[in-house]
PDB file of C-alpha atoms and ligand atoms in Angstrom:
ATOM      1  CA  UNK A 857      -1.316  30.291 -25.486  1.00  0.00           C
ATOM      2  CA  UNK A 858       1.529  28.205 -24.191  1.00  0.00           C
ATOM      3  CA  UNK A 859       2.759  28.088 -20.649  1.00  0.00           C
ATOM      4  CA  UNK A 860       6.301  29.066 -19.777  1.00  0.00           C
ATOM      5  CA  UNK A 861       8.750  26.263 -19.098  1.00  0.00           C
ATOM      6  CA  UNK A 862       8.511  24.886 -15.603  1.00  0.00           C
ATOM      7  CA  UNK A 863      11.658  25.481 -13.570  1.00  0.00           C
ATOM      8  CA  UNK A 864      13.574  22.357 -12.534  1.00  0.00           C
ATOM      9  CA  UNK A 865      12.198  20.816  -9.358  1.00  0.00           C
ATOM     10  CA  UNK A 866      14.320  19.525  -6.480  1.00  0.00           C
ATOM     11  CA  UNK A 867      14.642  15.724  -6.551  1.00  0.00           C
ATOM     12  CA  UNK A 868      12.493  15.342  -3.439  1.00  0.00           C
ATOM     13  CA  UNK A 869       9.643  17.023  -5.308  1.00  0.00           C
ATOM     14  CA  UNK A 870      10.188  15.307  -8.660  1.00  0.00           C
ATOM     15  CA  UNK A 871       7.003  13.967 -10.214  1.00  0.00           C
ATOM     16  CA  UNK A 872       6.736  10.208  -9.793  1.00  0.00           C
ATOM     17  CA  UNK A 873       6.237   8.284 -13.019  1.00  0.00           C
ATOM     18  CA  UNK A 874       5.712   4.548 -13.456  1.00  0.00           C
ATOM     19  CA  UNK A 875       6.712   2.992 -16.781  1.00  0.00           C
ATOM     20  CA  UNK A 876       4.834  -0.236 -17.550  1.00  0.00           C
ATOM     21  CA  UNK A 877       6.432  -1.847 -20.598  1.00  0.00           C
ATOM     22  CA  UNK A 878       7.514  -5.424 -21.205  1.00  0.00           C
ATOM     23  CA  UNK A 879      10.093  -4.651 -23.899  1.00  0.00           C
ATOM     24  CA  UNK A 880      12.983  -4.074 -21.528  1.00  0.00           C
ATOM     25  CA  UNK A 881      15.205  -2.044 -23.867  1.00  0.00           C
ATOM     26  CA  UNK A 882      12.330   0.292 -24.642  1.00  0.00           C
ATOM     27  CA  UNK A 883      11.334   0.518 -20.960  1.00  0.00           C
ATOM     28  CA  UNK A 884      14.812   1.538 -19.889  1.00  0.00           C
ATOM     29  CA  UNK A 885      15.182   3.952 -22.822  1.00  0.00           C
ATOM     30  CA  UNK A 886      12.005   5.668 -21.672  1.00  0.00           C
ATOM     31  CA  UNK A 887      13.217   5.641 -18.062  1.00  0.00           C
ATOM     32  CA  UNK A 888      16.508   7.307 -19.032  1.00  0.00           C
ATOM     33  CA  UNK A 889      14.766   9.999 -21.059  1.00  0.00           C
ATOM     34  CA  UNK A 890      12.300  10.775 -18.257  1.00  0.00           C
ATOM     35  CA  UNK A 891      14.985  10.801 -15.578  1.00  0.00           C
ATOM     36  CA  UNK A 892      17.064  13.112 -17.711  1.00  0.00           C
ATOM     37  CA  UNK A 893      14.067  15.468 -17.737  1.00  0.00           C
ATOM     38  CA  UNK A 894      13.913  15.395 -13.945  1.00  0.00           C
ATOM     39  CA  UNK A 895      11.230  12.792 -13.265  1.00  0.00           C
ATOM     40  CA  UNK A 896      11.489  10.094 -10.620  1.00  0.00           C
ATOM     41  CA  UNK A 897      10.922   6.869 -12.540  1.00  0.00           C
ATOM     42  CA  UNK A 898      10.098   3.258 -11.682  1.00  0.00           C
ATOM     43  CA  UNK A 899       9.849   0.512 -14.295  1.00  0.00           C
ATOM     44  CA  UNK A 900       7.822  -2.718 -14.256  1.00  0.00           C
ATOM     45  CA  UNK A 901       7.389  -5.267 -17.027  1.00  0.00           C
ATOM     46  CA  UNK A 902       4.044  -6.994 -16.483  1.00  0.00           C
ATOM     47  CA  UNK A 903       0.449  -6.199 -15.618  1.00  0.00           C
ATOM     48  CA  UNK A 904       0.019  -7.675 -12.125  1.00  0.00           C
ATOM     49  CA  UNK A 905       3.281  -6.120 -10.867  1.00  0.00           C
ATOM     50  CA  UNK A 906       2.166  -2.813 -12.343  1.00  0.00           C
ATOM     51  CA  UNK A 907      -1.081  -2.905 -10.390  1.00  0.00           C
ATOM     52  CA  UNK A 908       0.753  -3.736  -7.140  1.00  0.00           C
ATOM     53  CA  UNK A 909       3.202  -0.917  -7.744  1.00  0.00           C
ATOM     54  CA  UNK A 910       0.438   1.568  -8.503  1.00  0.00           C
ATOM     55  CA  UNK A 911      -1.410   0.655  -5.317  1.00  0.00           C
ATOM     56  CA  UNK A 912       1.640   0.885  -3.074  1.00  0.00           C
ATOM     57  CA  UNK A 913       3.612   3.745  -4.633  1.00  0.00           C
ATOM     58  CA  UNK A 914       0.759   5.835  -6.068  1.00  0.00           C
ATOM     59  CA  UNK A 915       2.656   7.311  -9.009  1.00  0.00           C
ATOM     60  CA  UNK A 916       1.314  10.578 -10.405  1.00  0.00           C
ATOM     61  CA  UNK A 917       1.569   9.415 -13.991  1.00  0.00           C
ATOM     62  CA  UNK A 918       1.759   6.033 -15.705  1.00  0.00           C
ATOM     63  CA  UNK A 919       3.302   5.373 -19.096  1.00  0.00           C
ATOM     64  CA  UNK A 920       1.301   2.270 -19.932  1.00  0.00           C
ATOM     65  CA  UNK A 921       1.870  -0.235 -22.697  1.00  0.00           C
ATOM     66  CA  UNK A 922      -1.348  -1.967 -23.800  1.00  0.00           C
ATOM     67  CA  UNK A 923       0.036  -5.426 -24.658  1.00  0.00           C
ATOM     68  CA  UNK A 924       1.508  -6.801 -21.451  1.00  0.00           C
ATOM     69  CA  UNK A 925       2.031 -10.230 -19.914  1.00  0.00           C
ATOM     70  CA  UNK A 926      -0.389 -11.187 -17.158  1.00  0.00           C
ATOM     71  CA  UNK A 927      -2.842  -8.340 -17.552  1.00  0.00           C
ATOM     72  CA  UNK A 928      -3.244  -5.894 -20.424  1.00  0.00           C
ATOM     73  CA  UNK A 929      -3.121  -2.118 -20.165  1.00  0.00           C
ATOM     74  CA  UNK A 930      -6.863  -1.658 -20.716  1.00  0.00           C
ATOM     75  CA  UNK A 931      -7.622  -4.100 -17.907  1.00  0.00           C
ATOM     76  CA  UNK A 932      -5.257  -2.187 -15.631  1.00  0.00           C
ATOM     77  CA  UNK A 933      -7.018   1.059 -16.544  1.00  0.00           C
ATOM     78  CA  UNK A 934     -10.412  -0.501 -15.842  1.00  0.00           C
ATOM     79  CA  UNK A 935      -9.221  -1.612 -12.408  1.00  0.00           C
ATOM     80  CA  UNK A 936      -7.820   1.833 -11.591  1.00  0.00           C
ATOM     81  CA  UNK A 937     -11.093   3.398 -12.655  1.00  0.00           C
ATOM     82  CA  UNK A 938     -13.057   1.097 -10.329  1.00  0.00           C
ATOM     83  CA  UNK A 939     -10.710   2.015  -7.513  1.00  0.00           C
ATOM     84  CA  UNK A 940     -11.284   5.693  -8.419  1.00  0.00           C
ATOM     85  CA  UNK A 941      -7.570   6.378  -8.586  1.00  0.00           C
ATOM     86  CA  UNK A 942      -6.695   9.778  -9.940  1.00  0.00           C
ATOM     87  CA  UNK A 943      -3.617   9.229 -12.046  1.00  0.00           C
ATOM     88  CA  UNK A 944      -2.521  10.632 -15.359  1.00  0.00           C
ATOM     89  CA  UNK A 945      -1.974   8.008 -18.048  1.00  0.00           C
ATOM     90  CA  UNK A 946      -0.146   8.016 -21.386  1.00  0.00           C
ATOM     91  CA  UNK A 947      -0.759   4.821 -23.349  1.00  0.00           C
ATOM     92  CA  UNK A 948       1.929   3.193 -25.484  1.00  0.00           C
ATOM     93  CA  UNK A 949       0.717   1.039 -28.323  1.00  0.00           C
ATOM     94  CA  UNK A 950       2.016  -0.637 -31.432  1.00  0.00           C
ATOM     95  CA  UNK A 951      -1.471  -1.211 -32.789  1.00  0.00           C
ATOM     96  CA  UNK A 952      -3.319   2.043 -32.088  1.00  0.00           C
ATOM     97  CA  UNK A 953      -6.668   0.688 -33.191  1.00  0.00           C
ATOM     98  CA  UNK A 954      -9.226   3.406 -32.758  1.00  0.00           C
ATOM     99  CA  UNK A 955     -11.505   1.238 -30.609  1.00  0.00           C
ATOM    100  CA  UNK A 956      -8.663   0.457 -28.173  1.00  0.00           C
ATOM    101  CA  UNK A 957      -7.832   4.133 -27.937  1.00  0.00           C
ATOM    102  CA  UNK A 958     -11.450   5.183 -27.413  1.00  0.00           C
ATOM    103  CA  UNK A 959     -11.735   2.567 -24.698  1.00  0.00           C
ATOM    104  CA  UNK A 960      -8.457   3.718 -23.152  1.00  0.00           C
ATOM    105  CA  UNK A 961      -9.565   7.347 -23.153  1.00  0.00           C
ATOM    106  CA  UNK A 962     -12.951   6.427 -21.692  1.00  0.00           C
ATOM    107  CA  UNK A 963     -11.111   4.647 -18.913  1.00  0.00           C
ATOM    108  CA  UNK A 964      -9.292   7.860 -18.144  1.00  0.00           C
ATOM    109  CA  UNK A 965      -6.133   7.785 -20.278  1.00  0.00           C
ATOM    110  CA  UNK A 966      -5.093  11.253 -21.437  1.00  0.00           C
ATOM    111  CA  UNK A 967      -2.952  10.627 -24.437  1.00  0.00           C
ATOM    112  CA  UNK A 968      -1.176   7.918 -26.398  1.00  0.00           C
ATOM    113  CA  UNK A 969       2.072   7.361 -28.272  1.00  0.00           C
ATOM    114  CA  UNK A 970       2.202   5.019 -31.211  1.00  0.00           C
ATOM    115  CA  UNK A 971       5.290   2.826 -31.372  1.00  0.00           C
ATOM    116  CA  UNK A 972       7.912   3.448 -32.534  1.00  0.00           C
ATOM    117  CA  UNK A 973       8.235   6.891 -30.973  1.00  0.00           C
ATOM    118  CA  UNK A 974      11.033   9.233 -30.017  1.00  0.00           C
ATOM    119  CA  UNK A 975      11.766   9.346 -26.274  1.00  0.00           C
ATOM    120  CA  UNK A 976      11.990  13.130 -26.552  1.00  0.00           C
ATOM    121  CA  UNK A 977       8.445  13.291 -27.876  1.00  0.00           C
ATOM    122  CA  UNK A 978       7.246  11.078 -25.033  1.00  0.00           C
ATOM    123  CA  UNK A 979       8.948  13.338 -22.481  1.00  0.00           C
ATOM    124  CA  UNK A 980       7.179  16.342 -24.032  1.00  0.00           C
ATOM    125  CA  UNK A 981       3.829  14.569 -23.715  1.00  0.00           C
ATOM    126  CA  UNK A 982       4.504  13.591 -20.104  1.00  0.00           C
ATOM    127  CA  UNK A 983       5.596  17.127 -19.191  1.00  0.00           C
ATOM    128  CA  UNK A 984       2.402  18.476 -20.761  1.00  0.00           C
ATOM    129  CA  UNK A 985       0.305  16.315 -18.440  1.00  0.00           C
ATOM    130  CA  UNK A 986       1.739  18.137 -15.459  1.00  0.00           C
ATOM    131  CA  UNK A 987       0.919  21.584 -16.743  1.00  0.00           C
ATOM    132  CA  UNK A 988      -2.279  22.795 -15.218  1.00  0.00           C
ATOM    133  CA  UNK A 989      -4.808  25.125 -16.650  1.00  0.00           C
ATOM    134  CA  UNK A 990      -5.345  28.123 -14.437  1.00  0.00           C
ATOM    135  CA  UNK A 991      -8.851  27.718 -13.121  1.00  0.00           C
ATOM    136  CA  UNK A 992      -9.660  31.422 -13.044  1.00  0.00           C
ATOM    137  CA  UNK A 993     -13.319  31.093 -13.845  1.00  0.00           C
ATOM    138  CA  UNK A 994     -16.013  28.971 -12.301  1.00  0.00           C
ATOM    139  CA  UNK A 995     -17.228  26.047 -14.393  1.00  0.00           C
ATOM    140  CA  UNK A 996     -20.365  26.801 -16.389  1.00  0.00           C
ATOM    141  CA  UNK A 997     -23.610  25.816 -14.698  1.00  0.00           C
ATOM    142  CA  UNK A 998     -25.614  22.785 -15.662  1.00  0.00           C
ATOM    143  CA  UNK A 999     -25.882  22.631 -19.444  1.00  0.00           C
ATOM    144  CA  UNK A1000     -29.264  21.820 -20.910  1.00  0.00           C
ATOM    145  CA  UNK A1001     -28.895  20.133 -24.289  1.00  0.00           C
ATOM    146  CA  UNK A1002     -31.480  18.920 -26.820  1.00  0.00           C
ATOM    147  CA  UNK A1003     -33.387  15.667 -26.177  1.00  0.00           C
ATOM    148  CA  UNK A1004     -33.446  16.203 -22.423  1.00  0.00           C
ATOM    149  CA  UNK A1005     -29.697  15.630 -22.125  1.00  0.00           C
ATOM    150  CA  UNK A1006     -27.967  17.654 -19.445  1.00  0.00           C
ATOM    151  CA  UNK A1007     -24.324  17.992 -18.444  1.00  0.00           C
ATOM    152  CA  UNK A1008     -22.976  18.877 -15.022  1.00  0.00           C
ATOM    153  CA  UNK A1009     -19.398  19.950 -15.693  1.00  0.00           C
ATOM    154  CA  UNK A1010     -18.531  20.388 -12.034  1.00  0.00           C
ATOM    155  CA  UNK A1011     -19.428  16.766 -11.320  1.00  0.00           C
ATOM    156  CA  UNK A1012     -18.382  15.516 -14.771  1.00  0.00           C
ATOM    157  CA  UNK A1013     -21.768  13.883 -15.301  1.00  0.00           C
ATOM    158  CA  UNK A1014     -24.002  13.537 -18.331  1.00  0.00           C
ATOM    159  CA  UNK A1015     -27.652  12.831 -17.549  1.00  0.00           C
ATOM    160  CA  UNK A1016     -29.613  11.228 -20.362  1.00  0.00           C
ATOM    161  CA  UNK A1017     -32.538   8.808 -20.557  1.00  0.00           C
ATOM    162  CA  UNK A1018     -32.530   8.445 -16.795  1.00  0.00           C
ATOM    163  CA  UNK A1019     -28.879   7.355 -16.765  1.00  0.00           C
ATOM    164  CA  UNK A1020     -25.765   9.069 -15.477  1.00  0.00           C
ATOM    165  CA  UNK A1021     -22.711   8.800 -17.720  1.00  0.00           C
ATOM    166  CA  UNK A1022     -19.369   9.820 -16.253  1.00  0.00           C
ATOM    167  CA  UNK A1023     -17.097  12.148 -18.231  1.00  0.00           C
ATOM    168  CA  UNK A1024     -13.356  11.842 -17.818  1.00  0.00           C
ATOM    169  CA  UNK A1025     -11.613  15.005 -16.556  1.00  0.00           C
ATOM    170  CA  UNK A1026     -10.108  15.438 -20.027  1.00  0.00           C
ATOM    171  CA  UNK A1027     -13.517  15.218 -21.686  1.00  0.00           C
ATOM    172  CA  UNK A1028     -14.807  17.799 -19.216  1.00  0.00           C
ATOM    173  CA  UNK A1029     -11.930  20.114 -20.096  1.00  0.00           C
ATOM    174  CA  UNK A1030     -12.602  19.753 -23.837  1.00  0.00           C
ATOM    175  CA  UNK A1031     -16.297  20.459 -23.430  1.00  0.00           C
ATOM    176  CA  UNK A1032     -15.613  23.423 -21.189  1.00  0.00           C
ATOM    177  CA  UNK A1033     -13.124  24.814 -23.715  1.00  0.00           C
ATOM    178  CA  UNK A1034     -15.479  24.380 -26.684  1.00  0.00           C
ATOM    179  CA  UNK A1035     -18.291  26.111 -24.816  1.00  0.00           C
ATOM    180  CA  UNK A1036     -16.138  29.006 -23.651  1.00  0.00           C
ATOM    181  CA  UNK A1037     -14.986  29.477 -27.242  1.00  0.00           C
ATOM    182  CA  UNK A1038     -18.368  28.953 -28.852  1.00  0.00           C
ATOM    183  CA  UNK A1039     -18.029  32.189 -30.819  1.00  0.00           C
ATOM    184  CA  UNK A1040     -15.253  30.722 -32.957  1.00  0.00           C
ATOM    185  CA  UNK A1041     -13.900  27.586 -34.591  1.00  0.00           C
ATOM    186  CA  UNK A1042     -11.574  25.697 -32.258  1.00  0.00           C
ATOM    187  CA  UNK A1043      -8.733  24.018 -34.110  1.00  0.00           C
ATOM    188  CA  UNK A1044      -6.993  20.778 -33.123  1.00  0.00           C
ATOM    189  CA  UNK A1045      -3.906  22.860 -32.428  1.00  0.00           C
ATOM    190  CA  UNK A1046      -5.890  25.061 -30.026  1.00  0.00           C
ATOM    191  CA  UNK A1047      -6.959  21.961 -28.139  1.00  0.00           C
ATOM    192  CA  UNK A1048      -3.444  20.463 -28.089  1.00  0.00           C
ATOM    193  CA  UNK A1049      -1.994  23.724 -26.773  1.00  0.00           C
ATOM    194  CA  UNK A1050      -4.705  24.850 -24.376  1.00  0.00           C
ATOM    195  CA  UNK A1051      -6.304  21.617 -23.162  1.00  0.00           C
ATOM    196  CA  UNK A1052      -3.426  19.134 -23.451  1.00  0.00           C
ATOM    197  CA  UNK A1053      -0.906  21.870 -22.647  1.00  0.00           C
ATOM    198  CA  UNK A1054       1.582  20.903 -25.321  1.00  0.00           C
ATOM    199  CA  UNK A1055       4.255  23.490 -25.856  1.00  0.00           C
ATOM    200  CA  UNK A1056       3.933  23.024 -29.577  1.00  0.00           C
ATOM    201  CA  UNK A1057       1.061  21.660 -31.596  1.00  0.00           C
ATOM    202  CA  UNK A1058       3.528  20.300 -34.108  1.00  0.00           C
ATOM    203  CA  UNK A1059       2.778  16.693 -33.156  1.00  0.00           C
ATOM    204  CA  UNK A1060       1.330  13.895 -35.201  1.00  0.00           C
ATOM    205  CA  UNK A1061      -1.500  12.537 -33.117  1.00  0.00           C
ATOM    206  CA  UNK A1062      -5.151  11.582 -33.407  1.00  0.00           C
ATOM    207  CA  UNK A1063      -5.661  12.068 -29.678  1.00  0.00           C
ATOM    208  CA  UNK A1064      -7.923  15.079 -30.177  1.00  0.00           C
ATOM    209  CA  UNK A1065     -10.147  13.493 -32.816  1.00  0.00           C
ATOM    210  CA  UNK A1066     -10.526  10.269 -30.885  1.00  0.00           C
ATOM    211  CA  UNK A1067     -11.431  12.133 -27.707  1.00  0.00           C
ATOM    212  CA  UNK A1068     -14.049  14.062 -29.705  1.00  0.00           C
ATOM    213  CA  UNK A1069     -15.524  10.758 -30.934  1.00  0.00           C
ATOM    214  CA  UNK A1070     -15.749   9.538 -27.332  1.00  0.00           C
ATOM    215  CA  UNK A1071     -17.252  12.797 -26.131  1.00  0.00           C
ATOM    216  CA  UNK A1072     -19.865  12.819 -28.891  1.00  0.00           C
ATOM    217  CA  UNK A1073     -20.974   9.342 -27.854  1.00  0.00           C
ATOM    218  CA  UNK A1074     -21.789  10.703 -24.435  1.00  0.00           C
ATOM    219  CA  UNK A1075     -23.381  14.080 -25.182  1.00  0.00           C
ATOM    220  CA  UNK A1076     -24.784  14.008 -28.707  1.00  0.00           C
ATOM    221  CA  UNK A1077     -28.454  13.066 -29.187  1.00  0.00           C
ATOM    222  CA  UNK A1078     -27.288  11.071 -32.214  1.00  0.00           C
ATOM    223  CA  UNK A1079     -23.502  10.531 -32.127  1.00  0.00           C
ATOM    224  CA  UNK A1080     -23.511   9.278 -35.742  1.00  0.00           C
ATOM    225  CA  UNK A1081     -24.763  12.682 -36.881  1.00  0.00           C
ATOM    226  CA  UNK A1082     -23.291  15.147 -34.419  1.00  0.00           C
ATOM    227  CA  UNK A1083     -25.021  18.506 -34.086  1.00  0.00           C
ATOM    228  CA  UNK A1084     -23.536  19.860 -30.845  1.00  0.00           C
ATOM    229  CA  UNK A1085     -19.811  19.406 -31.465  1.00  0.00           C
ATOM    230  CA  UNK A1086     -19.792  20.335 -35.110  1.00  0.00           C
ATOM    231  CA  UNK A1087     -16.924  19.519 -37.431  1.00  0.00           C
ATOM    232  CA  UNK A1088     -15.773  22.486 -39.464  1.00  0.00           C
ATOM    233  CA  UNK A1089     -14.116  20.777 -42.380  1.00  0.00           C
ATOM    234  CA  UNK A1090     -10.404  21.402 -42.667  1.00  0.00           C
ATOM    235  CA  UNK A1091     -10.460  23.705 -39.619  1.00  0.00           C
ATOM    236  CA  UNK A1092     -11.623  22.052 -36.427  1.00  0.00           C
ATOM    237  CA  UNK A1093     -14.674  22.049 -34.214  1.00  0.00           C
ATOM    238  CA  UNK A1094     -17.320  24.435 -33.099  1.00  0.00           C
ATOM    239  CA  UNK A1095     -19.884  24.237 -30.289  1.00  0.00           C
ATOM    240  CA  UNK A1096     -23.385  24.468 -31.755  1.00  0.00           C
ATOM    241  CA  UNK A1097     -24.652  27.652 -30.162  1.00  0.00           C
TER     242      UNK A1097
HETATM  243 CA1   CA B2181       4.145  -4.933 -24.968  1.00  0.00          CA
END
């Protein structure tokens, strides 16, 4: 299911987006595209300035390059996480190594765009971040998983081996969705449409798969041989029970 297009918002209510990108031409191209779509956009070109700007202006979403002068994108994300700032993040990266992306997602990033990308595609991703799932049902109660692992979806906590591991809101949404749809195979497109709120699943991205890898590390008894979030070859994923 896709959501209907959001009506244009008055400028005073425009969502505030910060673009952190040191390639100036790219930064201003992104700014133009976002402003054209009705966002209120600020641009900064290095890590320390980005952090200052985030703390003072509190943007709702950050478009964050990973390779930046002064302080890299992952370090910025780590700092925001420590400060418990609730901000949506779309990473920009030329490298897109899986370990960087997993780390970025674990630090609370929601999505990424691999350079080069089309500004229109980026705008679509940013718009999707502002679409909210209707929370019409209460979150499932505490989940008891094999090996004494339990998950508290309301608090976004995984309890295992006496430790508490924090889930990101996105990971919580994925888990919730898989469990609610446990009677069927959930495809990547389902997740892109219903959890990431894309209008179309016709996007080339490994965001879903990489989030699943990160989620398995937290909830699976043995992440190398997942049994809870099962891969259904060529189709998608299915919750184990
Ligand atoms: Ca850069």
